[in-house]
PDB file of C-alpha atoms in Angstrom:
ATOM      1  CA  MET A   1      -0.017  -0.170   0.029  1.00  0.00           C
ATOM      2  CA  GLU A   2       1.449   3.367  -0.945  1.00  0.00           C
ATOM      3  CA  PRO A   3       1.659   6.254   1.513  1.00  0.00           C
ATOM      4  CA  PRO A   4      -0.657   8.975   0.019  1.00  0.00           C
ATOM      5  CA  LEU A   5       1.341  12.032   0.513  1.00  0.00           C
ATOM      6  CA  LYS A   6       3.615  11.857  -2.250  1.00  0.00           C
ATOM      7  CA  THR A   7       3.226  13.399  -5.674  1.00  0.00           C
ATOM      8  CA  ASP A   8       3.834  11.544  -8.882  1.00  0.00           C
ATOM      9  CA  ALA A   9       6.932  13.795  -9.375  1.00  0.00           C
ATOM     10  CA  GLU A  10       8.275  12.918  -5.877  1.00  0.00           C
ATOM     11  CA  TRP A  11       7.741   9.155  -6.536  1.00  0.00           C
ATOM     12  CA  LEU A  12       9.726   9.364  -9.837  1.00  0.00           C
ATOM     13  CA  ALA A  13      12.380  11.368  -8.139  1.00  0.00           C
ATOM     14  CA  LEU A  14      12.616   8.850  -5.319  1.00  0.00           C
ATOM     15  CA  SER A  15      12.707   6.013  -7.881  1.00  0.00           C
ATOM     16  CA  ILE A  16      15.979   7.168  -9.244  1.00  0.00           C
ATOM     17  CA  ASP A  17      17.789   5.953  -6.144  1.00  0.00           C
ATOM     18  CA  HIS A  18      15.163   3.538  -4.848  1.00  0.00           C
ATOM     19  CA  PRO A  19      13.706   1.567  -8.140  1.00  0.00           C
ATOM     20  CA  SER A  20      11.333  -0.208  -6.215  1.00  0.00           C
ATOM     21  CA  ALA A  21       9.296   3.172  -5.596  1.00  0.00           C
ATOM     22  CA  PHE A  22       8.648   3.224  -9.367  1.00  0.00           C
ATOM     23  CA  GLY A  23       5.996   0.537  -8.794  1.00  0.00           C
ATOM     24  CA  VAL A  24       3.873   3.119  -7.137  1.00  0.00           C
ATOM     25  CA  LEU A  25       3.737   4.848 -10.425  1.00  0.00           C
ATOM     26  CA  VAL A  26       3.199   1.705 -12.285  1.00  0.00           C
ATOM     27  CA  ASN A  27       0.165   0.888 -10.246  1.00  0.00           C
ATOM     28  CA  ARG A  28      -1.319   4.386 -10.572  1.00  0.00           C
ATOM     29  CA  TYR A  29      -1.232   4.415 -14.239  1.00  0.00           C
ATOM     30  CA  GLN A  30      -0.861   0.893 -15.727  1.00  0.00           C
ATOM     31  CA  LYS A  31      -4.725   0.461 -16.242  1.00  0.00           C
ATOM     32  CA  GLU A  32      -5.420   3.752 -17.775  1.00  0.00           C
ATOM     33  CA  PHE A  33      -2.443   3.520 -20.016  1.00  0.00           C
ATOM     34  CA  LEU A  34      -3.252  -0.022 -21.148  1.00  0.00           C
ATOM     35  CA  ALA A  35      -6.910   1.074 -21.796  1.00  0.00           C
ATOM     36  CA  LYS A  36      -5.904   3.750 -23.994  1.00  0.00           C
ATOM     37  CA  VAL A  37      -3.229   1.575 -26.045  1.00  0.00           C
ATOM     38  CA  THR A  38      -5.833  -1.274 -26.135  1.00  0.00           C
ATOM     39  CA  PHE A  39      -8.443   1.255 -27.574  1.00  0.00           C
ATOM     40  CA  MET A  40      -5.959   2.538 -30.266  1.00  0.00           C
ATOM     41  CA  LEU A  41      -4.705  -0.562 -31.250  1.00  0.00           C
ATOM     42  CA  LYS A  42      -7.544  -2.983 -30.906  1.00  0.00           C
ATOM     43  CA  ASN A  43      -5.111  -5.603 -29.631  1.00  0.00           C
ATOM     44  CA  LYS A  44      -4.466  -6.135 -25.907  1.00  0.00           C
ATOM     45  CA  VAL A  45      -1.324  -8.069 -26.292  1.00  0.00           C
ATOM     46  CA  GLU A  46       0.538  -5.584 -28.408  1.00  0.00           C
ATOM     47  CA  ALA A  47      -0.914  -2.619 -25.933  1.00  0.00           C
ATOM     48  CA  GLU A  48       0.800  -4.590 -22.942  1.00  0.00           C
ATOM     49  CA  ASP A  49       4.033  -4.806 -24.429  1.00  0.00           C
ATOM     50  CA  ILE A  50       3.758  -0.848 -25.585  1.00  0.00           C
ATOM     51  CA  VAL A  51       2.987   0.051 -21.935  1.00  0.00           C
ATOM     52  CA  GLN A  52       5.659  -1.930 -20.482  1.00  0.00           C
ATOM     53  CA  GLU A  53       8.144  -0.355 -22.949  1.00  0.00           C
ATOM     54  CA  ALA A  54       6.744   3.103 -22.118  1.00  0.00           C
ATOM     55  CA  PHE A  55       7.180   2.737 -18.391  1.00  0.00           C
ATOM     56  CA  VAL A  56      10.850   1.518 -19.119  1.00  0.00           C
ATOM     57  CA  LYS A  57      11.439   4.586 -20.884  1.00  0.00           C
ATOM     58  CA  ILE A  58       9.923   6.690 -18.283  1.00  0.00           C
ATOM     59  CA  TYR A  59      12.185   5.240 -15.641  1.00  0.00           C
ATOM     60  CA  ILE A  60      15.063   5.471 -17.917  1.00  0.00           C
ATOM     61  CA  ASN A  61      14.513   9.282 -18.506  1.00  0.00           C
ATOM     62  CA  ALA A  62      13.367   9.911 -14.749  1.00  0.00           C
ATOM     63  CA  LYS A  63      16.401  12.277 -14.185  1.00  0.00           C
ATOM     64  CA  LYS A  64      15.104  14.300 -17.388  1.00  0.00           C
ATOM     65  CA  PHE A  65      11.618  15.124 -15.972  1.00  0.00           C
ATOM     66  CA  LYS A  66      11.456  18.784 -14.714  1.00  0.00           C
ATOM     67  CA  VAL A  67       8.446  19.989 -12.704  1.00  0.00           C
ATOM     68  CA  MET A  68       7.220  23.054 -14.781  1.00  0.00           C
ATOM     69  CA  GLU A  69       3.830  24.905 -14.467  1.00  0.00           C
ATOM     70  CA  GLY A  70       1.327  23.364 -16.854  1.00  0.00           C
ATOM     71  CA  ALA A  71       3.228  20.148 -17.178  1.00  0.00           C
ATOM     72  CA  SER A  72       2.524  17.373 -15.036  1.00  0.00           C
ATOM     73  CA  PHE A  73       4.233  13.929 -14.592  1.00  0.00           C
ATOM     74  CA  LYS A  74       1.004  12.469 -16.067  1.00  0.00           C
ATOM     75  CA  SER A  75       1.099  14.714 -19.219  1.00  0.00           C
ATOM     76  CA  TRP A  76       5.179  13.980 -19.708  1.00  0.00           C
ATOM     77  CA  ALA A  77       4.291  10.162 -19.026  1.00  0.00           C
ATOM     78  CA  TYR A  78       1.464  10.216 -21.314  1.00  0.00           C
ATOM     79  CA  LYS A  79       3.500  11.653 -24.109  1.00  0.00           C
ATOM     80  CA  ILE A  80       6.252   9.107 -23.610  1.00  0.00           C
ATOM     81  CA  LEU A  81       3.343   6.480 -24.020  1.00  0.00           C
ATOM     82  CA  LEU A  82       1.971   7.916 -27.389  1.00  0.00           C
ATOM     83  CA  ASN A  83       5.333   8.352 -28.692  1.00  0.00           C
ATOM     84  CA  THR A  84       6.145   4.617 -27.947  1.00  0.00           C
ATOM     85  CA  CYS A  85       2.757   3.565 -29.464  1.00  0.00           C
ATOM     86  CA  TYR A  86       3.439   5.607 -32.487  1.00  0.00           C
ATOM     87  CA  THR A  87       6.935   4.267 -32.984  1.00  0.00           C
ATOM     88  CA  HIS A  88       5.531   0.679 -32.757  1.00  0.00           C
ATOM     89  CA  CYS A  89       2.958   1.502 -35.250  1.00  0.00           C
ATOM     90  CA  LEU A  90       5.670   2.900 -37.535  1.00  0.00           C
ATOM     91  CA  LYS A  91       7.443  -0.319 -37.277  1.00  0.00           C
ATOM     92  CA  GLN A  92       4.270  -2.211 -38.368  1.00  0.00           C
ATOM     93  CA  LYS A  93       3.593   0.252 -41.079  1.00  0.00           C
ATOM     94  CA  ARG A  94       0.241   1.186 -39.195  1.00  0.00           C
ATOM     95  CA  GLU A  95       0.701   4.810 -38.314  1.00  0.00           C
ATOM     96  CA  LYS A  96      -2.644   6.015 -40.173  1.00  0.00           C
ATOM     97  CA  GLN A  97      -4.234   3.446 -37.493  1.00  0.00           C
ATOM     98  CA  PHE A  98      -2.603   5.319 -34.643  1.00  0.00           C
ATOM     99  CA  LEU A  99      -3.386   8.541 -36.024  1.00  0.00           C
ATOM    100  CA  ASN A 100      -6.956   7.919 -36.761  1.00  0.00           C
ATOM    101  CA  SER A 101      -7.577   6.305 -33.244  1.00  0.00           C
ATOM    102  CA  MET A 102      -6.315   9.633 -31.407  1.00  0.00           C
ATOM    103  CA  ALA A 103      -8.544  11.996 -29.784  1.00  0.00           C
ATOM    104  CA  GLY A 104      -8.289  15.606 -30.500  1.00  0.00           C
ATOM    105  CA  GLU A 105      -6.692  16.541 -27.257  1.00  0.00           C
ATOM    106  CA  ASP A 106      -4.312  13.419 -27.729  1.00  0.00           C
ATOM    107  CA  LEU A 107      -3.430  14.707 -30.943  1.00  0.00           C
ATOM    108  CA  ASP A 108      -2.419  17.992 -29.648  1.00  0.00           C
ATOM    109  CA  LEU A 109      -0.412  16.664 -27.045  1.00  0.00           C
ATOM    110  CA  PHE A 110       1.670  14.189 -29.343  1.00  0.00           C
ATOM    111  CA  SER A 111       2.000  16.913 -32.004  1.00  0.00           C
ATOM    112  CA  ALA A 112       3.607  19.316 -29.461  1.00  0.00           C
ATOM    113  CA  GLN A 113       7.195  19.293 -29.829  1.00  0.00           C
ATOM    114  CA  ASP A 114       9.196  19.921 -26.767  1.00  0.00           C
ATOM    115  CA  GLU A 115      12.818  20.865 -26.860  1.00  0.00           C
ATOM    116  CA  PHE A 116      14.038  17.354 -26.327  1.00  0.00           C
ATOM    117  CA  GLU A 117      12.094  16.035 -29.314  1.00  0.00           C
ATOM    118  CA  LYS A 118      13.387  18.790 -31.619  1.00  0.00           C
ATOM    119  CA  LYS A 119      16.810  17.372 -30.854  1.00  0.00           C
ATOM    120  CA  MET A 120      16.004  13.842 -31.775  1.00  0.00           C
ATOM    121  CA  ASP A 121      13.506  10.951 -31.669  1.00  0.00           C
ATOM    122  CA  LEU A 122      14.660   9.208 -28.661  1.00  0.00           C
ATOM    123  CA  ASP A 123      12.925   5.980 -29.614  1.00  0.00           C
ATOM    124  CA  ARG A 124      14.586   5.733 -33.112  1.00  0.00           C
ATOM    125  CA  VAL A 125      17.912   6.765 -31.570  1.00  0.00           C
ATOM    126  CA  LEU A 126      17.541   3.909 -28.916  1.00  0.00           C
ATOM    127  CA  MET A 127      16.510   1.341 -31.519  1.00  0.00           C
ATOM    128  CA  VAL A 128      19.597   2.213 -33.680  1.00  0.00           C
ATOM    129  CA  ILE A 129      21.927   2.211 -30.847  1.00  0.00           C
ATOM    130  CA  SER A 130      20.649  -1.349 -29.929  1.00  0.00           C
ATOM    131  CA  LYS A 131      21.801  -2.515 -33.229  1.00  0.00           C
ATOM    132  CA  ILE A 132      25.278  -1.376 -33.212  1.00  0.00           C
ATOM    133  CA  PRO A 133      27.982  -3.244 -31.326  1.00  0.00           C
ATOM    134  CA  GLN A 134      27.591  -2.822 -27.642  1.00  0.00           C
ATOM    135  CA  ALA A 135      30.812  -1.155 -26.546  1.00  0.00           C
ATOM    136  CA  LEU A 136      30.045   1.597 -29.341  1.00  0.00           C
ATOM    137  CA  GLY A 137      26.332   1.776 -28.033  1.00  0.00           C
ATOM    138  CA  ARG A 138      27.385   2.042 -24.407  1.00  0.00           C
ATOM    139  CA  ILE A 139      29.539   5.048 -25.370  1.00  0.00           C
ATOM    140  CA  LEU A 140      26.773   6.713 -27.362  1.00  0.00           C
ATOM    141  CA  THR A 141      24.080   6.055 -24.626  1.00  0.00           C
ATOM    142  CA  LEU A 142      26.225   7.756 -22.162  1.00  0.00           C
ATOM    143  CA  ASN A 143      26.967  10.810 -24.557  1.00  0.00           C
ATOM    144  CA  ILE A 144      23.639  11.121 -26.296  1.00  0.00           C
ATOM    145  CA  VAL A 145      21.057   9.724 -24.071  1.00  0.00           C
ATOM    146  CA  GLN A 146      22.435  10.375 -20.638  1.00  0.00           C
ATOM    147  CA  GLY A 147      23.833  13.800 -21.723  1.00  0.00           C
ATOM    148  CA  LYS A 148      27.357  13.074 -20.170  1.00  0.00           C
ATOM    149  CA  SER A 149      30.392  15.137 -21.339  1.00  0.00           C
ATOM    150  CA  TYR A 150      33.401  13.550 -22.832  1.00  0.00           C
ATOM    151  CA  GLU A 151      35.070  14.377 -19.793  1.00  0.00           C
ATOM    152  CA  ASP A 152      32.702  12.813 -17.607  1.00  0.00           C
ATOM    153  CA  ILE A 153      32.757   9.843 -19.883  1.00  0.00           C
ATOM    154  CA  ALA A 154      36.500   9.419 -19.651  1.00  0.00           C
ATOM    155  CA  VAL A 155      36.581   9.491 -15.811  1.00  0.00           C
ATOM    156  CA  GLU A 156      33.848   6.774 -15.754  1.00  0.00           C
ATOM    157  CA  GLU A 157      35.561   4.666 -18.333  1.00  0.00           C
ATOM    158  CA  LYS A 158      39.004   5.383 -16.798  1.00  0.00           C
ATOM    159  CA  VAL A 159      40.531   6.427 -20.266  1.00  0.00           C
ATOM    160  CA  SER A 160      41.589   9.735 -21.674  1.00  0.00           C
ATOM    161  CA  GLU A 161      39.316  12.423 -23.047  1.00  0.00           C
ATOM    162  CA  GLY A 162      40.929  11.945 -26.407  1.00  0.00           C
ATOM    163  CA  ALA A 163      40.123   8.230 -26.287  1.00  0.00           C
ATOM    164  CA  ILE A 164      36.593   9.042 -25.723  1.00  0.00           C
ATOM    165  CA  ARG A 165      36.433  11.481 -28.568  1.00  0.00           C
ATOM    166  CA  THR A 166      37.732   8.734 -30.926  1.00  0.00           C
ATOM    167  CA  ARG A 167      35.262   6.122 -29.657  1.00  0.00           C
ATOM    168  CA  ILE A 168      32.349   8.477 -29.937  1.00  0.00           C
ATOM    169  CA  HIS A 169      33.474   9.483 -33.439  1.00  0.00           C
ATOM    170  CA  ARG A 170      33.484   5.575 -34.476  1.00  0.00           C
ATOM    171  CA  ALA A 171      30.273   5.192 -32.588  1.00  0.00           C
ATOM    172  CA  LYS A 172      28.635   8.087 -34.541  1.00  0.00           C
ATOM    173  CA  ASN A 173      29.917   6.616 -37.812  1.00  0.00           C
ATOM    174  CA  GLU A 174      28.589   2.973 -36.929  1.00  0.00           C
ATOM    175  CA  PHE A 175      25.280   4.706 -35.903  1.00  0.00           C
ATOM    176  CA  LYS A 176      24.895   6.392 -39.323  1.00  0.00           C
ATOM    177  CA  LYS A 177      25.606   3.255 -41.231  1.00  0.00           C
ATOM    178  CA  VAL A 178      23.040   1.265 -39.143  1.00  0.00           C
ATOM    179  CA  SER A 179      20.647   4.193 -39.317  1.00  0.00           C
ATOM    180  CA  LYS A 180      20.573   4.355 -43.103  1.00  0.00           C
ATOM    181  CA  LEU A 181      19.557   0.719 -43.029  1.00  0.00           C
ATOM    182  CA  TYR A 182      16.308   1.628 -41.040  1.00  0.00           C
ATOM    183  CA  ALA A 183      15.562   4.687 -42.884  1.00  0.00           C
ATOM    184  CA  GLU A 184      12.407   4.609 -45.162  1.00  0.00           C
TER     185      GLU A 184
END
């Protein structure tokens, strides 16, 4: 049973150091998210997979959530859910089904681009990173996804900053090659 005094944002922040706390957010939103995606895709098994993937992305990106006026945890998480669903539909070549099933307010939320989305489509980046060699993918994840500087990565990897620059350069070249294979 969850203590009632914490907000969603507080639970998310707590989950960064205490992963079990994230379960509270899953319990709060899983039914609602599952109902939305099942309605959109008309397939409960696919919906369950998408909701699970969305929760993983929410957890992975917990440090990026910022409490701002007019932007709640729920709207942030819901946007991740919609982006995950859309990416799934793109892979299945069913984006029209996705867009046709969205209510007006959902479409507005989905269409609105925040600063992070202007930089990159995280779903696509993570998919491509998963297809390149693990060592290169790890370095790119540290730099691009987690936003760590070359200097921070060098300290973490116990190598020179120059070595990290070289590895990131190689990783980006590999990323470009693999990315072309998945471009439509």
